[in-house]
Tab-separated table of C-alpha atoms in Angstrom:
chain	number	residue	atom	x	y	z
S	169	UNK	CA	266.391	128.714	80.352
S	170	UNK	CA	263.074	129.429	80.836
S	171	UNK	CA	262.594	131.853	77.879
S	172	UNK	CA	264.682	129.803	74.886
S	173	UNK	CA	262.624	129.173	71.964
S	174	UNK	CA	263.368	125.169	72.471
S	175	UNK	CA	261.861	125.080	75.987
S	176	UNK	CA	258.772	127.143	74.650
S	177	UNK	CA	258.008	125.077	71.803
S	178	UNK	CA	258.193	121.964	74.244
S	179	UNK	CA	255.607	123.795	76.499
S	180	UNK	CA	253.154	124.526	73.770
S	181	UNK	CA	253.514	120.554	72.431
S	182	UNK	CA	253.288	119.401	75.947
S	183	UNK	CA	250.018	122.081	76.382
S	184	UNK	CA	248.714	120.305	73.042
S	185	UNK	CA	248.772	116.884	74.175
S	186	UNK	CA	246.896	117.736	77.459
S	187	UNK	CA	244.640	119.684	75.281
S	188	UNK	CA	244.130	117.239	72.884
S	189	UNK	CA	243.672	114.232	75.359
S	190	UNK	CA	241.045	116.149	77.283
S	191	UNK	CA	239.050	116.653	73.838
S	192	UNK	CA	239.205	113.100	72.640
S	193	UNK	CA	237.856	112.068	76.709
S	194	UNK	CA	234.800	114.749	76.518
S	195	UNK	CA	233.950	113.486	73.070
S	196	UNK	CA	233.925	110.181	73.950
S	197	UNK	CA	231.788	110.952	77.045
S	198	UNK	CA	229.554	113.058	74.695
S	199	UNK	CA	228.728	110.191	72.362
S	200	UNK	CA	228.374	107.564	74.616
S	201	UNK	CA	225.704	109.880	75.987
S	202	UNK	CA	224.551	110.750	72.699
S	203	UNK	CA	223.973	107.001	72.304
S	204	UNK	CA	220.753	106.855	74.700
S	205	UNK	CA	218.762	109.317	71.619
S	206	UNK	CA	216.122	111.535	72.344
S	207	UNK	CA	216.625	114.348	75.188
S	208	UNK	CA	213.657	112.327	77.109
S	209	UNK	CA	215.442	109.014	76.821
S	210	UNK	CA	218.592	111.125	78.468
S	211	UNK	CA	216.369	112.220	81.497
S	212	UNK	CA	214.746	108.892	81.903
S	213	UNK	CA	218.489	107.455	82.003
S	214	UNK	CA	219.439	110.156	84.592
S	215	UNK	CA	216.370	109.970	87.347
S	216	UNK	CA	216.687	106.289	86.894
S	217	UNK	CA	220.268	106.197	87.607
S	218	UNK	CA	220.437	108.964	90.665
S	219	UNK	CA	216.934	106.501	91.697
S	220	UNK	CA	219.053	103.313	91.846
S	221	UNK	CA	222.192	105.105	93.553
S	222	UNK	CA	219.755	106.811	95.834
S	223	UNK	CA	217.941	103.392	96.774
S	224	UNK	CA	221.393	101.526	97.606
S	225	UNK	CA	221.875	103.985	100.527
S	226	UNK	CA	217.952	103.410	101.935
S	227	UNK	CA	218.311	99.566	101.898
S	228	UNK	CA	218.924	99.522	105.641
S	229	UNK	CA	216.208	101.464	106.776
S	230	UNK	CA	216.137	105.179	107.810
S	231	UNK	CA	219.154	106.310	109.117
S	232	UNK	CA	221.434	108.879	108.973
S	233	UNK	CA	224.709	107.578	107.323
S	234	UNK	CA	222.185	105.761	104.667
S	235	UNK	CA	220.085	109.230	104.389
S	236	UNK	CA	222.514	111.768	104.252
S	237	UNK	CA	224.117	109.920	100.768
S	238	UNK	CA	220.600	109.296	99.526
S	239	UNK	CA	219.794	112.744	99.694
S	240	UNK	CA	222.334	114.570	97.397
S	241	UNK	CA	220.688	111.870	94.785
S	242	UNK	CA	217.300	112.638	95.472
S	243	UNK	CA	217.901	116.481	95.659
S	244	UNK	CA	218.899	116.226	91.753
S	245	UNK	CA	215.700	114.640	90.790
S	246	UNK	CA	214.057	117.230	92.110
S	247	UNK	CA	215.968	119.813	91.234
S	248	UNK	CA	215.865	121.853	94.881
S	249	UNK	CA	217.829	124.317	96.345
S	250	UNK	CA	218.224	122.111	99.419
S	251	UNK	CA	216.399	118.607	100.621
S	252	UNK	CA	216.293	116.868	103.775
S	253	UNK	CA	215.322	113.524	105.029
S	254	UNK	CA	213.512	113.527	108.370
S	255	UNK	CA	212.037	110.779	110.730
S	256	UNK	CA	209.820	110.950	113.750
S	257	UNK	CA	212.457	112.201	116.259
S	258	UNK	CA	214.645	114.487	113.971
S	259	UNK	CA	216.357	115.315	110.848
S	260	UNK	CA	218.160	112.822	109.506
S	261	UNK	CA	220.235	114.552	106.652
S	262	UNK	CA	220.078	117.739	104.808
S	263	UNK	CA	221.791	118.688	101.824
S	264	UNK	CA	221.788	121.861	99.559
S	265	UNK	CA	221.671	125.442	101.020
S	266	UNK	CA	219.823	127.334	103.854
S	267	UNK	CA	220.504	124.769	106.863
S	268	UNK	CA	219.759	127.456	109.140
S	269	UNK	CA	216.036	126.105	108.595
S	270	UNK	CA	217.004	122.881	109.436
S	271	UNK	CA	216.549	123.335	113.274
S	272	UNK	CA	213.020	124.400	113.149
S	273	UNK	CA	211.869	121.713	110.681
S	274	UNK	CA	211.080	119.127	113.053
S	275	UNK	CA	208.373	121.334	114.528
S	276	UNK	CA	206.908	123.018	111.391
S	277	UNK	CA	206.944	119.246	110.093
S	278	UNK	CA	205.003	118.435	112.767
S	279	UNK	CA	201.561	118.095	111.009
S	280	UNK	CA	202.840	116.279	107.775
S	281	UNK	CA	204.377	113.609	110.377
S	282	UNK	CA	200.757	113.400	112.389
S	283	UNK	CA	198.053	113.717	109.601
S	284	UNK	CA	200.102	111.839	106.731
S	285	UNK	CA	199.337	114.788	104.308
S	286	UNK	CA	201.700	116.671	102.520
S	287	UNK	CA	201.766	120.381	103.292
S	288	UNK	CA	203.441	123.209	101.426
S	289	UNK	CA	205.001	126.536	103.609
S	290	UNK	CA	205.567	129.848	102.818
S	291	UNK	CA	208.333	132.217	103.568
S	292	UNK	CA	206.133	133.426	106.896
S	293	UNK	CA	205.939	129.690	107.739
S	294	UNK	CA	209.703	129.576	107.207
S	295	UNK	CA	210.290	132.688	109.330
S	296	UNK	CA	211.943	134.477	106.998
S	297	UNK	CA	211.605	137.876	106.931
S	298	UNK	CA	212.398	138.908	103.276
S	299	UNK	CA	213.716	136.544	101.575
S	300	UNK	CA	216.179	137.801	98.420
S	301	UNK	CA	214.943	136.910	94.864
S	302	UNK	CA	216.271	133.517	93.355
S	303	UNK	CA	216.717	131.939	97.123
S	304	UNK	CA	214.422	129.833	99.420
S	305	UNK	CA	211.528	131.030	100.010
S	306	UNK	CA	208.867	128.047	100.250
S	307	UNK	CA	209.420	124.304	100.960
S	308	UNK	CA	206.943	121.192	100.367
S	309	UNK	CA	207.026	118.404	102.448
S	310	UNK	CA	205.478	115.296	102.069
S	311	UNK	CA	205.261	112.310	104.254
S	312	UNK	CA	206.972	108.862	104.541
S	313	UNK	CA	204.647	105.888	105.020
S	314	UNK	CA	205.760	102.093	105.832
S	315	UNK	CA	202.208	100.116	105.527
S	316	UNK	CA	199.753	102.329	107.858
S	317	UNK	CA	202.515	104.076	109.453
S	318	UNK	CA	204.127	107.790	109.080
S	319	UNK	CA	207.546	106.828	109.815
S	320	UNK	CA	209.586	110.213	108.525
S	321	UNK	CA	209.075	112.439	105.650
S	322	UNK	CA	210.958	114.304	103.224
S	323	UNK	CA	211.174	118.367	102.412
S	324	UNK	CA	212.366	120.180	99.658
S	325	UNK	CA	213.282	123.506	99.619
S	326	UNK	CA	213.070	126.411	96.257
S	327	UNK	CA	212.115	129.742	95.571
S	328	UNK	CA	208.938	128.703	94.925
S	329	UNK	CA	206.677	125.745	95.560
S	330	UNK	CA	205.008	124.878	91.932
S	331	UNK	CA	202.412	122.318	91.650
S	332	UNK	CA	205.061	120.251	89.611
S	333	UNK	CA	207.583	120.434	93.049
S	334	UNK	CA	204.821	119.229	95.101
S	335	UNK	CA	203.391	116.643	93.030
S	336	UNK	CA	207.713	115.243	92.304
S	337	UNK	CA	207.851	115.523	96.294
S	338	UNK	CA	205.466	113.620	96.641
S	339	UNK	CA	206.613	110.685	94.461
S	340	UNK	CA	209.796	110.507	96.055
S	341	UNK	CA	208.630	110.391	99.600
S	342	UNK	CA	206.483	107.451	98.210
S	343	UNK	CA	209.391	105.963	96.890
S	344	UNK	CA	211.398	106.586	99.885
S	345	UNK	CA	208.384	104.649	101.651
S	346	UNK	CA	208.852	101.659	99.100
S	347	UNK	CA	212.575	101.381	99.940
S	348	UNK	CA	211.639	101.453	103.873
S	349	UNK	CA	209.602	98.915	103.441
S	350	UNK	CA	211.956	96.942	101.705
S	351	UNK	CA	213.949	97.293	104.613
S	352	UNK	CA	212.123	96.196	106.694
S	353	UNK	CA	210.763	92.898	104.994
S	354	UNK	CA	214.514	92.127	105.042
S	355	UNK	CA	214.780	92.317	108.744
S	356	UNK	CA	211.831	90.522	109.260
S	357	UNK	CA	213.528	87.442	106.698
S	358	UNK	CA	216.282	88.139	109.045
S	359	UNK	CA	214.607	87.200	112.592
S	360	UNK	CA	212.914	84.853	110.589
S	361	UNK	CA	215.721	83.270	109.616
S	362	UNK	CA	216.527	83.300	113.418
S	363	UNK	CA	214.001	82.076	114.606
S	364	UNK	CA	213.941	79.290	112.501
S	365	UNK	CA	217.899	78.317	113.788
S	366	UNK	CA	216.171	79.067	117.795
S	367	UNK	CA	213.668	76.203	116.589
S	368	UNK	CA	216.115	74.082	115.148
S	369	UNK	CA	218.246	74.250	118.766
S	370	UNK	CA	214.648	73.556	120.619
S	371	UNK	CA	214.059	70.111	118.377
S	372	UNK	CA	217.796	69.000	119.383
S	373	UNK	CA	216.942	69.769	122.987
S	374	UNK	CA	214.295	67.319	124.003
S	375	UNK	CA	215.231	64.581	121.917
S	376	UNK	CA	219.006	64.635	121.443
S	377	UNK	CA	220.488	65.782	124.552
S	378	UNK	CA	218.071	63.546	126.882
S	379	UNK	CA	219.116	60.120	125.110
S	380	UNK	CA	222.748	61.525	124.821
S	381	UNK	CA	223.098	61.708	128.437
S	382	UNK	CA	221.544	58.427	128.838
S	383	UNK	CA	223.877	56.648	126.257
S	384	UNK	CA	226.586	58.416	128.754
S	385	UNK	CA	225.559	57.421	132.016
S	386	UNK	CA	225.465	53.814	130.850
S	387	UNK	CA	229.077	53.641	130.550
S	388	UNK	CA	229.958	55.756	133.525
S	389	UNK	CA	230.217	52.688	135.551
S	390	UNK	CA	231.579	50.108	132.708
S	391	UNK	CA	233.564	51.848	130.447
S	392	UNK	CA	234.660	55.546	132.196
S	393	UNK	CA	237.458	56.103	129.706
S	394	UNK	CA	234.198	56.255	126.930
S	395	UNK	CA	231.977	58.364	129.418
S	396	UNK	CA	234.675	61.209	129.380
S	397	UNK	CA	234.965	61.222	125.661
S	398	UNK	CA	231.813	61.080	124.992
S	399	UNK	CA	231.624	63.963	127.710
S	400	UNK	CA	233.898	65.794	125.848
S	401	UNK	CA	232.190	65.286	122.582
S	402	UNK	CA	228.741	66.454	123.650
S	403	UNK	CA	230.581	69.474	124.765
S	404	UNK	CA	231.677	70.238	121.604
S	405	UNK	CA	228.493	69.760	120.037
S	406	UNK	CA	226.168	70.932	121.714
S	407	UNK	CA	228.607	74.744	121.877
S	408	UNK	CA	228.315	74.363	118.301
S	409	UNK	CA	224.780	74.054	118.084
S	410	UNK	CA	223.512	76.502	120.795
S	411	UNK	CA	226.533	79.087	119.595
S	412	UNK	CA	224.706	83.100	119.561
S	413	UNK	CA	227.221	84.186	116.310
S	414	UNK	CA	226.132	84.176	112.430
S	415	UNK	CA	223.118	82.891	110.119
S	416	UNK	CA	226.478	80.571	108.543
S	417	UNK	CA	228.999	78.383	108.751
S	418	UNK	CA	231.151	76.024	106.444
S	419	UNK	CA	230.421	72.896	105.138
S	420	UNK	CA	233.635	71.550	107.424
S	421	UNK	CA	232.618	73.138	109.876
S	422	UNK	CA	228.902	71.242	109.394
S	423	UNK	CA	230.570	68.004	108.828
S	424	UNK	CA	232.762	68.385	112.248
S	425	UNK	CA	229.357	68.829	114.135
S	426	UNK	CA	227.857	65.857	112.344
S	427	UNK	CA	230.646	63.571	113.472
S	428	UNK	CA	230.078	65.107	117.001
S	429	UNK	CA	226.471	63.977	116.804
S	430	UNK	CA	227.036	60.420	114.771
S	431	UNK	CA	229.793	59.513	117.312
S	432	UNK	CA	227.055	60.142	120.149
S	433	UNK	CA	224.470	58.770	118.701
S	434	UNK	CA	226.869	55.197	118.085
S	435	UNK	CA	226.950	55.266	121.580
S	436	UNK	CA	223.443	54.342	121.565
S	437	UNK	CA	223.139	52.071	118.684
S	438	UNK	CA	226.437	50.492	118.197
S	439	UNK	CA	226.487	48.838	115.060
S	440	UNK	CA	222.943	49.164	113.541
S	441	UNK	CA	224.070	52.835	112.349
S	442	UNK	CA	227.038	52.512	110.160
S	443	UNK	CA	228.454	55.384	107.877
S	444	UNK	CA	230.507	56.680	104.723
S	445	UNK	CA	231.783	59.509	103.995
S	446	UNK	CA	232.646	61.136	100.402
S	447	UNK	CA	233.712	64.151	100.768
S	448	UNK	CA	235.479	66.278	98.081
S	449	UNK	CA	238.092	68.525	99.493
S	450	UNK	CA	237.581	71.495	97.907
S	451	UNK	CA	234.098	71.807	98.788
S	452	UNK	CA	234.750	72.028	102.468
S	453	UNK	CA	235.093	75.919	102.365
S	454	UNK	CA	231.329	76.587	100.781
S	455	UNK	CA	229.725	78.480	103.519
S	456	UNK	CA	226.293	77.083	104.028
S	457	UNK	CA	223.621	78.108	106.203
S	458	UNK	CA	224.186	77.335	110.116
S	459	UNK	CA	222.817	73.856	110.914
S	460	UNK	CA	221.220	72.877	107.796
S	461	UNK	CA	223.024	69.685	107.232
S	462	UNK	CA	222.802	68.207	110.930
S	463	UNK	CA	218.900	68.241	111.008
S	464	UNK	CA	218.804	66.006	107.227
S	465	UNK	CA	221.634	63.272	108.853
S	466	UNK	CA	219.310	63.239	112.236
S	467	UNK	CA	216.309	63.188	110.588
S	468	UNK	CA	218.041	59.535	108.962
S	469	UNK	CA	219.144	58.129	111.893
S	470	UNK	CA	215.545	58.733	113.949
S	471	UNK	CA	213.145	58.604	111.277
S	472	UNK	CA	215.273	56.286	108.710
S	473	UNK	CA	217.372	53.709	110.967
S	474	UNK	CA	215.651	54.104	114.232
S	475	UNK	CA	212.636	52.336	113.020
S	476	UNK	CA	214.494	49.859	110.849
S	477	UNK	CA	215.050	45.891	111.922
S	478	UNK	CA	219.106	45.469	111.617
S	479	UNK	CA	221.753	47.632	111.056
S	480	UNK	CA	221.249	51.053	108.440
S	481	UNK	CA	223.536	52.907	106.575
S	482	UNK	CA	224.056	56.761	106.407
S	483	UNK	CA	225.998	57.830	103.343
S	484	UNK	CA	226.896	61.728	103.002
S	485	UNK	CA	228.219	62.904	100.196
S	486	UNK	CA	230.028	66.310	99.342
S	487	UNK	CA	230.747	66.801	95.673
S	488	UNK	CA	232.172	69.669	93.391
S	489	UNK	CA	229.193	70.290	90.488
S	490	UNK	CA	230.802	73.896	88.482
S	491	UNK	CA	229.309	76.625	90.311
S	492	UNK	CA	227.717	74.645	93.199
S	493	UNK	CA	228.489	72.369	95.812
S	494	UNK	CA	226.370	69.551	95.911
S	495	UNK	CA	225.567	67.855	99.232
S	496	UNK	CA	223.928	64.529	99.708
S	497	UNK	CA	222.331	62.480	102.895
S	498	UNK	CA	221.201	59.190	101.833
S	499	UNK	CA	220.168	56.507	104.406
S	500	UNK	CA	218.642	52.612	103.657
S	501	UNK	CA	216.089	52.985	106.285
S	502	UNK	CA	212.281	52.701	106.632
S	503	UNK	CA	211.888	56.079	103.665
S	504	UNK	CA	208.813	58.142	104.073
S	505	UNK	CA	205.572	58.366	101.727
S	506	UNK	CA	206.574	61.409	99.284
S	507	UNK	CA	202.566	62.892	99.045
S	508	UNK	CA	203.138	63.102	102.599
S	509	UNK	CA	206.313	64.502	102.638
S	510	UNK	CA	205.471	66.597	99.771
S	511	UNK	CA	202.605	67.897	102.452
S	512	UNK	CA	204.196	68.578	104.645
S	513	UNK	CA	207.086	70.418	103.401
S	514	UNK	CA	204.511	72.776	101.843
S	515	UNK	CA	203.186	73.579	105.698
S	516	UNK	CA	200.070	71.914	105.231
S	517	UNK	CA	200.177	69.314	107.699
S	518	UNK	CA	202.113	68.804	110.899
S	519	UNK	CA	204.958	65.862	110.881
S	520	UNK	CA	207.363	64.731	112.521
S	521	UNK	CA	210.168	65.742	110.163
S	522	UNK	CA	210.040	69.341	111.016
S	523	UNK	CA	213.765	69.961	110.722
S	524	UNK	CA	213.438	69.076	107.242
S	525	UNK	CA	210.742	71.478	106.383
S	526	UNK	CA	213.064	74.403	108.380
S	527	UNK	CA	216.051	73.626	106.256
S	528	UNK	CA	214.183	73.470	103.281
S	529	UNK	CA	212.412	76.987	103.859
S	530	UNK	CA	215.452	78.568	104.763
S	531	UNK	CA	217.240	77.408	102.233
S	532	UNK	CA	214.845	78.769	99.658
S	533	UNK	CA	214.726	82.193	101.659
S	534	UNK	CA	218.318	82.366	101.185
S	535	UNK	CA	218.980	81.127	97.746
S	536	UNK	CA	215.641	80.646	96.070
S	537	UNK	CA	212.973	78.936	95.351
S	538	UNK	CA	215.191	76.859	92.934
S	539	UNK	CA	217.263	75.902	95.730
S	540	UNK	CA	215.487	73.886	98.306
S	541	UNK	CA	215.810	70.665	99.190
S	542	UNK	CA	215.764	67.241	97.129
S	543	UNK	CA	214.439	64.480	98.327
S	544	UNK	CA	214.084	60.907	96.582
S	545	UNK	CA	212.260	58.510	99.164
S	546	UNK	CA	209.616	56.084	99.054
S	547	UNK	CA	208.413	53.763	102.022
S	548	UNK	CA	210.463	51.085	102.326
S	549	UNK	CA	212.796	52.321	99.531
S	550	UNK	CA	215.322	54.802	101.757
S	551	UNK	CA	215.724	57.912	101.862
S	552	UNK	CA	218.034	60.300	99.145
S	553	UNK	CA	218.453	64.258	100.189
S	554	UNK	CA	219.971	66.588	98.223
S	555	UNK	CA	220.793	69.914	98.628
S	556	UNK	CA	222.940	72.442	96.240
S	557	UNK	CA	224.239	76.086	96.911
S	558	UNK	CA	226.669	78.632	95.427
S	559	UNK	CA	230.032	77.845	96.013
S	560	UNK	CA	230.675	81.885	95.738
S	561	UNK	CA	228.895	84.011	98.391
S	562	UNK	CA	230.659	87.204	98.824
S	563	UNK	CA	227.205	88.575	101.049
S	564	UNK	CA	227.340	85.669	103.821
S	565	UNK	CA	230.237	85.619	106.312
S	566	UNK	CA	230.635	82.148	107.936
């Protein structure tokens, strides 16, 4: 009974709540706002947050998934009827009104992209005819620099082209630039990165693989039961170490490779090298940086126990430590002299324990500068490595 005094009386208490709960959110909303103070400490607040929002979507570089969200942010701090994002070949994104310009804008951009200065147009320059009050008639666009280069730019579109919009266009190209750059450091720590893995595969190659397939071929004819594990083994490891997917892997995965390689090398040395393993089990699923324990237990066996009268012993250790998992290599061989060492891990002198200054740089690329390597040695005294990283790395994939 649509019309009955009860059922109206519900719909006016029911319109009251709904009412009331949409106050009480908009007040809420309008204090917490009122809490930053002054109407200048409000607009700081907003251009730095549509700045931060704006430079989440850039952090890959010009492109035009990453452009077209950046712009909507940067067209509010400039307050334009329309802005796009171009680079050299094209426009990347556009947002706001009048994107029948957008075809032509490569070509009256032109100039900005091949002199690095920004230029303001007209409403001739735009083509348009007569354009109505209140609606784009002028646009400013100002160019996008990484280092010496002009590597896009960006345009904004009003009524009018004040000196205010030019000078604001201008900042944000140059912050635009900043975040480019940005990128692009981070892809050059990326094939850094790489390259420092492709160097780590090249110092196994010569040394590793040649006395591997020696140590092999010596029991070909004595033992061939041994010769086809051992086969079999260097196989496995040597897949693992040359394999073309990911910057990481798992400590078990690590510790599976270094058994691979220990069980090889044994073939060699038979009982000088003798080893123990600690290993706490839920550490084995902290993703670590691709071959970065491998290089510390060979750098022990040639540079520690290789040189050492008798037999040595290799020691790793995996422990649990809160937030971290801490990783240890410790060998009783010939140790090293640590100004030496300290030398060389710094990259000012050559060595021959190179795949300990690689894991130690990438390390610190990765995590820090807090985060490279340990190491405890003295000559004569052994050798004690330790390395710690996050247990918790949502931004690595193993």
């Amino acid at each position: 009974m649509p019309d009955s005094p009860l059922y109206s009386a519900a719909a006016v208490a029911v319109i009251a709540l709904a009412v009331a709960a949409v106050v009480a959110i908009g007040l809420k909303v309008l204090r917490s706002f009122r809490e930053l103070g002054t109407d200048a400490e409000r607009a700081t607040y907003n251009t730095l947050h549509a700045a931060s929002k704006a430079g989440r979507h850039l952090r890959t570089g010009l492109n035009p998934a990453g452009a077209a969200k950046a712009s909507r942010q940067l067209r509010t701090l400039l307050g334009c009827d329309a802005l796009a994002i171009l680079d050299v070949s094209g426009v990347l994104a556009w947002d706001g009104t009048a994107e029948e310009l957008r075809p032509g804008l490569l070509g009256l951009a032109a100039d900005v992209l091949a002199s690095g200065r920004t230029q303001v147009f007209n409403a001739a320059d735009l083509r348009l005819s007569s354009p109505k009050s209140g609606s784009v008639a002028a646009a400013v666009v100002a160019p996008v620099r990484a280092g010496s280069r002009v590597v896009g730019a960006v345009a904004a579109f009003a009524p009018q082209a004040g000196a205010g919009l030019v000078r604001a266009t201008a900042e944000v190209a140059d912050w635009v630039a900043a975040q480019v750059e940005l990128a692009e450091l981070d892809a050059s720590r990326t094939l850094l990165m790489e390259a420092e893995v492709r160097a780590l595969r090249a110092q196994i190659s010569p040394h590793f693989i040649y006395n591997s397939l020696n140590a092999i071929a010596s029991f070909i004819n004595t033992d061939p039961a041994r010769a086809r594990e051992l086969v079999v083994e260097f196989a496995d490891f040597t897949r693992y170490s040359f394999r073309r997917h990911g910057d990481f892997t798992t400590l078990a995965e690590e510790l599976r490779c270094i058994d691979r390689y220990l069980l090889l090398e044994r073939a060699r040395f038979g009982e000088r090298v003798q080893v123990s393993l600690r290993i706490a089990p839920e550490v084995l699923s902290t993703v670590i940086p691709f071959l970065s324990l491998q290089p510390l237990v060979e750098n022990a066996v040639r540079h520690g126990l290789e040189a050492k009268e008798g037999p040595g012993h290799i020691t790793i250790s995996a422990n649990d430590s809160g937030a971290f998992a801490e990783v240890t290599i410790e060998d009783d061989g010939v140790g090293m002299d640590p100004v030496q060492l300290q030398s060389m891990l710094a990259g000012h002198t050559d060595g021959e324990h190179v795949g300990l200054r690689n894991v130690d740089a990438r390390l610190r690329q990765v995590y820090g500068d807090d985060h490279g390597l340990v190491i405890d040695t003295a000559p004569g005294e052994g050798t004690l490595i330790t390395m710690r990283v996050p247990k918790s790395q949502p931004e690595h994939d193993a």
